[in-house]
Coordinates of C-alpha atoms in Angstrom, one line a residue:
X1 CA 28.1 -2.3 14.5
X2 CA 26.2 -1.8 17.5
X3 CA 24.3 -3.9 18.8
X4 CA 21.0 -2.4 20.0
X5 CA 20.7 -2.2 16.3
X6 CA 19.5 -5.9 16.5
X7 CA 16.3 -4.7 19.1
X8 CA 13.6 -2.6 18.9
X9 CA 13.2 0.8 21.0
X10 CA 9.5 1.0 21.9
X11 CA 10.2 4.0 24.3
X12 CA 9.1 6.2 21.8
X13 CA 5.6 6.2 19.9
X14 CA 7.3 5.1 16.6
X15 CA 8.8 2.1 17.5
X16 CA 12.4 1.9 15.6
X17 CA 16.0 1.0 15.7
X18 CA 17.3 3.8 13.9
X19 CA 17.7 5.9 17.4
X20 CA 14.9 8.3 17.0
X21 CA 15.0 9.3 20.2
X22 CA 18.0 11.6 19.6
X23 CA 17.2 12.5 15.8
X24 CA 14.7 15.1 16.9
X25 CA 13.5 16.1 13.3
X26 CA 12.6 13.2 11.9
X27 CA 10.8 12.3 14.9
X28 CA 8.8 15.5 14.9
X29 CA 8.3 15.0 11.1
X30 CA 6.9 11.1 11.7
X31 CA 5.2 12.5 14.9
X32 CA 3.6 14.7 12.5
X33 CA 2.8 12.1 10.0
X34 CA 0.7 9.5 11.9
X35 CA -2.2 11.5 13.1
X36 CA -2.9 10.8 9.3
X37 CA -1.6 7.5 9.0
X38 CA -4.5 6.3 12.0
X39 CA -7.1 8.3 9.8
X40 CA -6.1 6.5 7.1
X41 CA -6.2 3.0 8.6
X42 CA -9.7 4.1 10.4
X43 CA -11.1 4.8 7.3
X44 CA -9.4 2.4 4.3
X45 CA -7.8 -0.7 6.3
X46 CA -9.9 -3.7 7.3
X47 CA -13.7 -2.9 7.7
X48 CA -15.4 -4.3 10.9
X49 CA -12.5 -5.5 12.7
X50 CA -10.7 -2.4 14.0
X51 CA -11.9 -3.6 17.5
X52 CA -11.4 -7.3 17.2
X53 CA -8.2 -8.7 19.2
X54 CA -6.1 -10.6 16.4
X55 CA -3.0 -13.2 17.0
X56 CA -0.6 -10.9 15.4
X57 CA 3.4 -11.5 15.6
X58 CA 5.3 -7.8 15.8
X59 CA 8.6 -7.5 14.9
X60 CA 11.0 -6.8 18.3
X61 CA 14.1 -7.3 16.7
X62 CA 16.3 -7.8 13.5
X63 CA 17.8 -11.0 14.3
X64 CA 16.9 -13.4 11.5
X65 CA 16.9 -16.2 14.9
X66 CA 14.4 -14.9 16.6
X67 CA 12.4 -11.2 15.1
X68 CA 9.2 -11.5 16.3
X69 CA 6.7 -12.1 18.5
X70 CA 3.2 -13.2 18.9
X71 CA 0.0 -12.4 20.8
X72 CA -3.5 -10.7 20.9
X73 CA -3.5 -6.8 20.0
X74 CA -6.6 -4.9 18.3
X75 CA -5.2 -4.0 14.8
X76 CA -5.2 0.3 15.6
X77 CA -2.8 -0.2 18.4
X78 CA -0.2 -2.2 16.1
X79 CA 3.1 -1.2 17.0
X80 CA 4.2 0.1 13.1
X81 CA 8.0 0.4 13.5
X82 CA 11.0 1.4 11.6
X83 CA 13.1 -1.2 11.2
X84 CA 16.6 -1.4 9.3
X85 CA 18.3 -4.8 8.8
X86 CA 22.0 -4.9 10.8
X87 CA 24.6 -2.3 8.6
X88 CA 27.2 -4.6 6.3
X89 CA 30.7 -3.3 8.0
X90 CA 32.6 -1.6 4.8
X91 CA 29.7 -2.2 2.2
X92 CA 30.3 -1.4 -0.8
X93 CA 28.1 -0.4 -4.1
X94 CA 27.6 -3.9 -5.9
X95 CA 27.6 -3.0 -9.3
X96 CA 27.0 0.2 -11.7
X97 CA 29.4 3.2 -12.5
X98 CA 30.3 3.2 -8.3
X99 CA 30.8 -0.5 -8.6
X100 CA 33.5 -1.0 -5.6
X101 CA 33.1 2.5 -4.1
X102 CA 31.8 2.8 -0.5
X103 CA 28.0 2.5 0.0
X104 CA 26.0 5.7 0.7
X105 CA 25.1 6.5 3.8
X106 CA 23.2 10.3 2.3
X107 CA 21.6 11.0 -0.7
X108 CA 23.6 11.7 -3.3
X109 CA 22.6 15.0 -5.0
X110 CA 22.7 14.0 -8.7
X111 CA 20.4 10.9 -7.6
X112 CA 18.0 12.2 -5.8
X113 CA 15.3 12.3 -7.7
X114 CA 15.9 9.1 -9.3
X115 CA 15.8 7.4 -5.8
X116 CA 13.0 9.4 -4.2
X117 CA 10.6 8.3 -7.3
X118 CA 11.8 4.6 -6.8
X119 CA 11.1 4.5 -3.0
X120 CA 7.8 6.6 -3.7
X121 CA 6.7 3.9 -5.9
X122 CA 7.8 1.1 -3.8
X123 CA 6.4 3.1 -0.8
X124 CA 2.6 3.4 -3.1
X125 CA 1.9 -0.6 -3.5
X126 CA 1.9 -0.8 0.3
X127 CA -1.3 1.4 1.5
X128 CA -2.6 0.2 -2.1
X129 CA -3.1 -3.6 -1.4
X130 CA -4.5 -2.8 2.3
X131 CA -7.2 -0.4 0.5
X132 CA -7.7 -3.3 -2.0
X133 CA -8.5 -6.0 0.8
X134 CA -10.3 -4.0 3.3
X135 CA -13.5 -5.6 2.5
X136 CA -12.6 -9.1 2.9
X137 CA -12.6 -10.2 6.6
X138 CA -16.7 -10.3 6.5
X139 CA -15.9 -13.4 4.1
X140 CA -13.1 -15.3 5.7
X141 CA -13.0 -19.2 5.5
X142 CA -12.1 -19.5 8.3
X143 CA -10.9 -17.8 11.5
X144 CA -7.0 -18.6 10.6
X145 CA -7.1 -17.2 6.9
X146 CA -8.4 -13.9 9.1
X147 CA -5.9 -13.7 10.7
X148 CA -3.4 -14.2 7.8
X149 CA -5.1 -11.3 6.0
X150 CA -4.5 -8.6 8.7
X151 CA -1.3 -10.0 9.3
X152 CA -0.8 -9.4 5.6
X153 CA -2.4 -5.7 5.9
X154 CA -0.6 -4.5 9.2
X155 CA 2.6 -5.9 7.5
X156 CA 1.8 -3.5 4.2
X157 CA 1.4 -0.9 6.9
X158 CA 4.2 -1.4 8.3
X159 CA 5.6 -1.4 5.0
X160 CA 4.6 2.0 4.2
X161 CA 6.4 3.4 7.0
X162 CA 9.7 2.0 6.1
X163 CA 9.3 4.0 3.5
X164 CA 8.1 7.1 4.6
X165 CA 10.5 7.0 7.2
X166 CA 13.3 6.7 4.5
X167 CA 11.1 10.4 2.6
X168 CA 11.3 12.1 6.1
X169 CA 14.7 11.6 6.8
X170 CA 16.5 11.9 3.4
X171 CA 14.7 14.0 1.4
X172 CA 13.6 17.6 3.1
X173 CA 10.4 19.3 2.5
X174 CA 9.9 17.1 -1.5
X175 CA 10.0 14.2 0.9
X176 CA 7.3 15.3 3.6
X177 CA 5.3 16.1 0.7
X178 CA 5.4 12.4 -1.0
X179 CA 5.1 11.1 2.9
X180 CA 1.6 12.9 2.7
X181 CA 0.9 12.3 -1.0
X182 CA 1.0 8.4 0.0
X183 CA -2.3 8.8 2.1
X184 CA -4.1 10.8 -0.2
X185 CA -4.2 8.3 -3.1
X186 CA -6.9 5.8 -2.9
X187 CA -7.2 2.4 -4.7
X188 CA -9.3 2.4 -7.6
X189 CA -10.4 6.1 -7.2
X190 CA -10.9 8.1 -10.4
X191 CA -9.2 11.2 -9.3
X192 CA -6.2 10.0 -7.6
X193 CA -5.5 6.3 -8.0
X194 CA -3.1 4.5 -6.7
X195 CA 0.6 4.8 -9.1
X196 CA 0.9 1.2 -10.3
X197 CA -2.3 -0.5 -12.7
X198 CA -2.4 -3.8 -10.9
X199 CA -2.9 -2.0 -7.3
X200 CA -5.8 -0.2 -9.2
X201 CA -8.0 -3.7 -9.4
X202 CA -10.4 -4.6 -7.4
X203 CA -10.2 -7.9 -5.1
X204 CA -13.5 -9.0 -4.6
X205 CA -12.7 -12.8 -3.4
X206 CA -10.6 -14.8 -1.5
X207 CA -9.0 -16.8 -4.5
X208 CA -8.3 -13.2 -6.0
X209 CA -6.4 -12.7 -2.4
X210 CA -4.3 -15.8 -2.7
X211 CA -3.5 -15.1 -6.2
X212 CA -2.6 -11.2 -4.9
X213 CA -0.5 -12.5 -2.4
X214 CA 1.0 -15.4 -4.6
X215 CA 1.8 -13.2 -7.7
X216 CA 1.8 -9.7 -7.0
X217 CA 3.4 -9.8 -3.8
X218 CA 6.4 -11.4 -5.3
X219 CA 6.6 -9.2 -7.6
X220 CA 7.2 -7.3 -4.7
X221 CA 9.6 -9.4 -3.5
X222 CA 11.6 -9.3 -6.7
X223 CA 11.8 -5.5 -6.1
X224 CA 13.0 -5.4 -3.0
X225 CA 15.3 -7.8 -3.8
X226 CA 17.0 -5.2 -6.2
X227 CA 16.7 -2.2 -4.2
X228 CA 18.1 -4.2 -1.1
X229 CA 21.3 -4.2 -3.4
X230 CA 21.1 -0.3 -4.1
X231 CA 24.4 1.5 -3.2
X232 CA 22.1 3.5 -0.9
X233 CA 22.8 1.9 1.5
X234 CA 19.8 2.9 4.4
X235 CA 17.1 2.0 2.0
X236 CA 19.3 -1.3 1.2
X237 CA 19.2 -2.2 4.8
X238 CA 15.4 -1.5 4.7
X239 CA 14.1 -3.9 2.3
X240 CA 16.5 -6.4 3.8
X241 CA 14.4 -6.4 6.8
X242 CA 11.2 -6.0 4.7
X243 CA 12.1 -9.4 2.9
X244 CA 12.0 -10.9 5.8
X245 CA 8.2 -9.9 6.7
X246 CA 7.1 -10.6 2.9
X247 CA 7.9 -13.8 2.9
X248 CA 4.7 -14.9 5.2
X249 CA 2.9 -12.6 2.7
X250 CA 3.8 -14.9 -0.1
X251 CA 3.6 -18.1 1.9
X252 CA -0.1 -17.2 2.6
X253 CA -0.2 -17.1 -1.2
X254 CA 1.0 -20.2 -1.7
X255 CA -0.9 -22.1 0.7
X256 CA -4.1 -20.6 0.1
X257 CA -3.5 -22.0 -3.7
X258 CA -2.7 -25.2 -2.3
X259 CA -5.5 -25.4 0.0
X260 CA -8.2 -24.1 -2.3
X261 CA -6.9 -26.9 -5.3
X262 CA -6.9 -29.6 -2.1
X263 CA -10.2 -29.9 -1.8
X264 CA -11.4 -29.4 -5.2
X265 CA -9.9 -32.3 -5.8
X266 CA -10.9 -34.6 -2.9
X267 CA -14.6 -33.5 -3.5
X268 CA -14.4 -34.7 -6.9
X269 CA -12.7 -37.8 -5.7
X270 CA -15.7 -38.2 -3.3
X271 CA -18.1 -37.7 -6.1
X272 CA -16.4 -39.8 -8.1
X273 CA -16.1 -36.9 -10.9
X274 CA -12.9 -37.7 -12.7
X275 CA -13.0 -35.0 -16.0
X276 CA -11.6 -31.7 -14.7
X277 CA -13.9 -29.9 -17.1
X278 CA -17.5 -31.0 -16.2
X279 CA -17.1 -28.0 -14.2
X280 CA -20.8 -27.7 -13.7
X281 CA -21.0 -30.7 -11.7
X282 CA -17.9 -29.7 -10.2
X283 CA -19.7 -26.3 -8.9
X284 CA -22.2 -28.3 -7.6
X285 CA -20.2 -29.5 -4.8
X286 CA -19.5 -26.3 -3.9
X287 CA -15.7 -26.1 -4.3
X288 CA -14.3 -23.8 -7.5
X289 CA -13.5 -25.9 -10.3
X290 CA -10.0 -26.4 -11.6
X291 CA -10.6 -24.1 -15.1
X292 CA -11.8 -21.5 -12.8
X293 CA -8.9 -21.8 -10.9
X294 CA -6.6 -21.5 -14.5
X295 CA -8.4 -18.3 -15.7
X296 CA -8.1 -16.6 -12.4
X297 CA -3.9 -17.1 -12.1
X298 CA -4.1 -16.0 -16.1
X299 CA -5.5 -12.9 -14.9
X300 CA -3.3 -12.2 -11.5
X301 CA 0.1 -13.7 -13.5
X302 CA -0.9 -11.2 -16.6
X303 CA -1.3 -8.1 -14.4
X304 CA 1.8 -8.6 -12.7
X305 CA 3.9 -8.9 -15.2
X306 CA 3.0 -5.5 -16.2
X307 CA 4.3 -4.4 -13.1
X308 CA 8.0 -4.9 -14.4
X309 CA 7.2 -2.2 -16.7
X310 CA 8.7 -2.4 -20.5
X311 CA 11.3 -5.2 -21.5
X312 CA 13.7 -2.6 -22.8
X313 CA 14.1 0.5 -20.4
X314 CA 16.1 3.4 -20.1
X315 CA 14.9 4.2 -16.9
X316 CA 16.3 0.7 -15.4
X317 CA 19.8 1.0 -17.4
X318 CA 20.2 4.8 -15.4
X319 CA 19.1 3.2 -11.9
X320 CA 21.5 0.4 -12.4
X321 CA 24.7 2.5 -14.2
X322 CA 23.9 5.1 -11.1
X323 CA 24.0 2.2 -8.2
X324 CA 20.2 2.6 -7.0
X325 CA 18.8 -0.6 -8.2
X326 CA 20.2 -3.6 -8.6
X327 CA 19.5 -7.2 -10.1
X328 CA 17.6 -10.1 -8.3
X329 CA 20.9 -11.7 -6.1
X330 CA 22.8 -8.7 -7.9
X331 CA 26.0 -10.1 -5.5
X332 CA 25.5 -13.5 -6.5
X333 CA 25.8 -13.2 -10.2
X334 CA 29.2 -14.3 -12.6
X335 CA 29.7 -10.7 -14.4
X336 CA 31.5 -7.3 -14.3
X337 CA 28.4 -6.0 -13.2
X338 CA 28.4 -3.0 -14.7
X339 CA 27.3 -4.8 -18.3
X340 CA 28.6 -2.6 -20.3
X341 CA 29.1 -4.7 -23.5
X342 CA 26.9 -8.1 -22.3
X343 CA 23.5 -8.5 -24.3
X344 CA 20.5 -10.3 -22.8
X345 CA 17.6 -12.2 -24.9
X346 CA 14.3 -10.2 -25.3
X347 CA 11.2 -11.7 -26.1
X348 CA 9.7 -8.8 -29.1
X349 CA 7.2 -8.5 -31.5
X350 CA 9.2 -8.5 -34.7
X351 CA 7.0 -8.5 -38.5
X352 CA 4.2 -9.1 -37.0
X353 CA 5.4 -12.3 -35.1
X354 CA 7.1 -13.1 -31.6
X355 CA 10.6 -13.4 -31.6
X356 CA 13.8 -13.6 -29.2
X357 CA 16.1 -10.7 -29.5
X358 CA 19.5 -9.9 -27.5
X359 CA 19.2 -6.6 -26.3
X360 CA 21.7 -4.9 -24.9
X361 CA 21.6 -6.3 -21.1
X362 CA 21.8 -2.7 -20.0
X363 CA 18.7 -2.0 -21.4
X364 CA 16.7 -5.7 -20.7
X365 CA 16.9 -5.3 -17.0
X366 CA 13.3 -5.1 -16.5
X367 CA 13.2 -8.5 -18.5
X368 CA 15.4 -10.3 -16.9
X369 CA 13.9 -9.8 -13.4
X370 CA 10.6 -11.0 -15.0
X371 CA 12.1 -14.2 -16.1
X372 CA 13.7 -14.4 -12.7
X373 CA 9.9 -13.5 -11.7
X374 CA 8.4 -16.1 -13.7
X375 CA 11.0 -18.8 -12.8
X376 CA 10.3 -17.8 -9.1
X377 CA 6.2 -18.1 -9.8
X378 CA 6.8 -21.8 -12.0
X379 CA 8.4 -23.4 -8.5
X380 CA 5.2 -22.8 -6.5
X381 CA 3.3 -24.2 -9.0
X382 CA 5.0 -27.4 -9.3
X383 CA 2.8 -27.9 -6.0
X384 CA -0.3 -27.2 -6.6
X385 CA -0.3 -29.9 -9.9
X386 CA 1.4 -32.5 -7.6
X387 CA -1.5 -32.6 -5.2
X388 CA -3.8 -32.6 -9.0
X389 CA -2.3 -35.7 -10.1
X390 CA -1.4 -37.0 -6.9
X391 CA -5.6 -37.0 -7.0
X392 CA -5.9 -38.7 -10.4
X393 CA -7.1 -35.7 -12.1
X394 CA -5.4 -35.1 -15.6
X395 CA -5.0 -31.3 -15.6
X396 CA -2.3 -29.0 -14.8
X397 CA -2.1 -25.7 -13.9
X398 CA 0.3 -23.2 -16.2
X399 CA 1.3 -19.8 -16.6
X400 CA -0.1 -17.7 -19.5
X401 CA 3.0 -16.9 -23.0
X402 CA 4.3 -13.2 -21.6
X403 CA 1.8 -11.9 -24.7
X404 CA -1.2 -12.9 -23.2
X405 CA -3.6 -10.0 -22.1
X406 CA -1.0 -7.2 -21.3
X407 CA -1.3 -3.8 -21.1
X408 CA 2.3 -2.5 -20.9
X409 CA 5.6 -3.0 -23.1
X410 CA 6.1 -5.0 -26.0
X411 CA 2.5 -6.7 -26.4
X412 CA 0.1 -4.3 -25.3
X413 CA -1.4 -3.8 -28.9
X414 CA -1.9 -7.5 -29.6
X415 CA -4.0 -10.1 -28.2
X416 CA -2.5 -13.8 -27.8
X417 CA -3.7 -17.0 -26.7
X418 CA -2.4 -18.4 -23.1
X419 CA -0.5 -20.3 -25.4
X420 CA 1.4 -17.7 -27.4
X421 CA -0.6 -17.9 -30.5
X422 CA -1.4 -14.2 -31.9
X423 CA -5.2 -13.6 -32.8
X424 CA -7.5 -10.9 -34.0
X425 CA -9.6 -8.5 -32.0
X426 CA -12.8 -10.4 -33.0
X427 CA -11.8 -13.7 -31.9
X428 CA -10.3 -12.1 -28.6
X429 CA -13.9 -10.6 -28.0
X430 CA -15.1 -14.1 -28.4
X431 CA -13.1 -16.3 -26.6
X432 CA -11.6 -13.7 -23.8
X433 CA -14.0 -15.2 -20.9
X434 CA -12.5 -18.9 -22.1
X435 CA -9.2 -17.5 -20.6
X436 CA -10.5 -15.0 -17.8
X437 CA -12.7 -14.7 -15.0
X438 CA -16.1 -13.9 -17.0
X439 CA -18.8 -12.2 -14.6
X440 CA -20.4 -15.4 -14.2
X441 CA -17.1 -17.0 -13.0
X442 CA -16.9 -13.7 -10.8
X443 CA -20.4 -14.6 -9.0
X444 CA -20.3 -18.3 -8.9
X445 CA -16.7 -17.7 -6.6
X446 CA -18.9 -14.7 -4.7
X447 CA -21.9 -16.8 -4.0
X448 CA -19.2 -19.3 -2.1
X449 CA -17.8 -16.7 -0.2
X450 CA -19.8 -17.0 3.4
X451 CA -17.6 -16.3 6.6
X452 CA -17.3 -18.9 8.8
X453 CA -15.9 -17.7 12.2
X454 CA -15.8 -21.3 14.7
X455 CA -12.6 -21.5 15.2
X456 CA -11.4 -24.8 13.4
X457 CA -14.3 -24.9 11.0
X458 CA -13.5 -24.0 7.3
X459 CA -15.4 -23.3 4.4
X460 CA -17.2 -25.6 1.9
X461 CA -14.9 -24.9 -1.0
X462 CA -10.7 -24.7 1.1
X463 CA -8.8 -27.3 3.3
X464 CA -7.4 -26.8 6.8
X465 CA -3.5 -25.8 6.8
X466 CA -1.2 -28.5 7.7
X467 CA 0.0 -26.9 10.6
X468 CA -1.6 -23.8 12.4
X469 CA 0.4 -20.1 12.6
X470 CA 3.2 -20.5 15.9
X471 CA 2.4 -24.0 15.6
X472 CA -1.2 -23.4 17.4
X473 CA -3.7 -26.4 17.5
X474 CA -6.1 -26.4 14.9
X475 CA -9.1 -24.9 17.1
X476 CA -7.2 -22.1 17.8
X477 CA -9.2 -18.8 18.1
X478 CA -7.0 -16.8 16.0
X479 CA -9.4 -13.8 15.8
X480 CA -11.8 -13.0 18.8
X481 CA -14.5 -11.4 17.1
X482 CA -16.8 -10.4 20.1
X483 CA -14.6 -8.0 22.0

């Protein structure tokens, strides 16, 4: 392996360590590419900040020690980069019908389109979420969750390049065409909406942003996590490196949770307001109540588990058998990986009730990386109800049964309880806003959402971090507004 591999070449205007100085096309092709990618950002990434300087780390190198580095930069002139994590010496394809072969380092032919729809997908949910969030630095809580955001957003840009560096290189004119496709989609637009249903929904709040990043984002993860094992091996190597950067994205998740469910519960403590559900009196304190809280992750939970598509799939048995996509810790797993005779428990709806099922595990991909999913959401969660009953509050946050409110695979024509329990369209209609964000719920959160730009000052209704981004004191001016 070389090692310049490990550092970033910011000679050229694409900053990379793929050696684009001496692969002429691509570089012309990306060259070509970013006058639109600018427009794009100008026009759908965060509104009213484009000229703000923003504490923002940027990758320099792909050394898990020591990748990045931090300091004040106006989100346009973000140094987007193509970065590949270090090449495995002699990797090989980790399971399918190559299992053992030699990774690829080209396209194979009788793949291709498989692997250009997989990275074209992957490569849609990036511009998506920044379109999604673009609205919400005017209601930051404070100058620190600001910052988070557009770290979160330049990130997703980032993001997008990977991918359409991976279009421009390997796939010809198709993939110059999907590299422009990408920034012609729009969030939410009727005429060309972004691929995937969940990157479709508005996020109008900051607890819908924390919820984003906490569940949707690790969905995310849990893709990239199988593609990082594909035989292919350049887009391997490039969510490898990606991992790395989505990890903050989900931490911001996870903290924000924590943060919000923090100090809801000290200001009942304060107030001396011990039952969870007197949520008007809760309200009045101006924090979001704990129910509130509930119906919000049923919602974000329910959307992305429609983003593992159907629990028994064809299309994930060819991507595995053909070496493109892998299983979450594909290497680590006990099996011939190539599953041709193992079955795998399915969760269906059988006479009219829910039932297990083993499916062959060729087939159940797509529902065993939910349950990885799900198992991977359940461990955050274990935090936010310690610091509940850590507060003396009897109540504890819980993911929704997999039937609940779905749109895609096996339950999309029923409605359930959270709790599993299957129910009639009339009592759906009447009890749906027990269980989801109602419009009332939507402008009691809106009415608390009032930026507050002091730097160490937060909002009425979320707690101070316990430790500031690069350990920076807690007054630090994270975002310098006036510039």
């Amino acid at each position: 392996m070389n090692m310049n591999i490990m550092n970033v070449d910011y000679s050229t205007k694409i900053p990379n360590n793929v050696n684009l100085a001496e692969d002429r096309q691509v570089l012309k092709a990306l060259e070509g590419w970013h006058p639109g990618y600018m427009d794009w950002w100008s026009d759908m990434g965060p509104e009213g900040f484009q000229e703000s300087l923003v504490y923002l780390r940027t990758a320099y190198s792909v050394d898990p020690r020591g990748w990045a580095k931090f300091d004040y930069v106006r989100m346009p002139e973000y140094r987007w980069g193509i970065l590949l994590a270090p090449q495995e010496e002699n990797r090989v394809i980790p399971f399918g019908e190559d299992y053992g072969k030699p990774a690829w380092q080209e396209v194979p032919g009788e793949h291709r389109a498989m692997l250009r729809r997989l990275i074209v997908i992957q490569g849609d949910t990036e511009p998506a979420s920044v379109e999604q969030q673009r609205h919400l630095g005017k209601t930051a809580p404070s100058l620190y969750d600001m910052r988070n955001l557009f770290q979160v957003n330049v990130e997703e840009g980032r993001h997008l390049w990977a991918m359409v560096y991976l279009l421009q290189k390997y796939f010809g004119r198709d993939g110059r065409e999907e590299a422009d496709d990408l920034l012609r989609r729009r969030s939410g637009d009727a005429d060309s909406p972004r691929m995937l249903g969940a990157f479709n929904e508005a996020t109008p709040d900051w607890l819908s942003f924390f919820m984003f990043t906490y569940f949707t984002d690790r969905d995310g993860k849990m893709q990239l996590h199988s593609l990082a094992q594909s035989g292919f091996d350049p887009l391997s190597r490039t969510c490898r490196f990606m991992l790395t950067e989505e990890a903050h994205h989900m931490f911001v998740g996870e903290t924000g949770i924590t943060r919000v469910v923090q100090r809801t519960c000290d200001a009942m403590k304060e107030a001396g307001i011990t039952d969870p559900n007197d949520i008007a009196k809760v309200r009045a304190l101006g924090v979001i109540d704990l129910p509130t809280i509930q119906k919000k992750l049923n919602l974000h939970y329910s959307l992305s588990l429609d983003l593992f598509g159907s629990e028994v799939s064809t299309n994930a048995a060819n991507a595995f058998n053909a070496g493109i996509k892998g299983r979450y810790k594909e290497t680590t797993i006990d099996d011939d990986h190539q599953l041709k005779s193992s079955t795998y428990p399915v969760m269906k709806m059988v006479d009219g009730q829910i039932k297990m099922v083993d499916e062959p595990a060729l087939t159940a991909l797509n529902m065993r990386l939910r349950d990885d999913y799900t198992q991977d959401c359940v461990k955050g969660m274990l935090r936010w109800n310690k610091v509940i009953s850590t507060a003396g509050i009897d109540y504890k946050l819980a993911v929704p049964n997999t039937a609940f409110h779905r749109q895609i695979g096996e339950f999309k024509d029923v409605h359930a309880t959270p709790d599993g329990l299957l129910i009639d369209d009339a009592t759906w209609a009447k009890r749906k806003n027990d269980w989801l964000p109602s419009t009332a719920d939507g402008d009691f959160i809106a009415s608390l959402m009032k930026p507050v730009t002091e730097p160490g000052q937060f909002a009425s209704w979320i707690s101070p971090p316990k430790v500031g981004i690069d350990n920076k004191p807690g007054d630090f001016e994270y975002v310098r507004i006036e510039s």
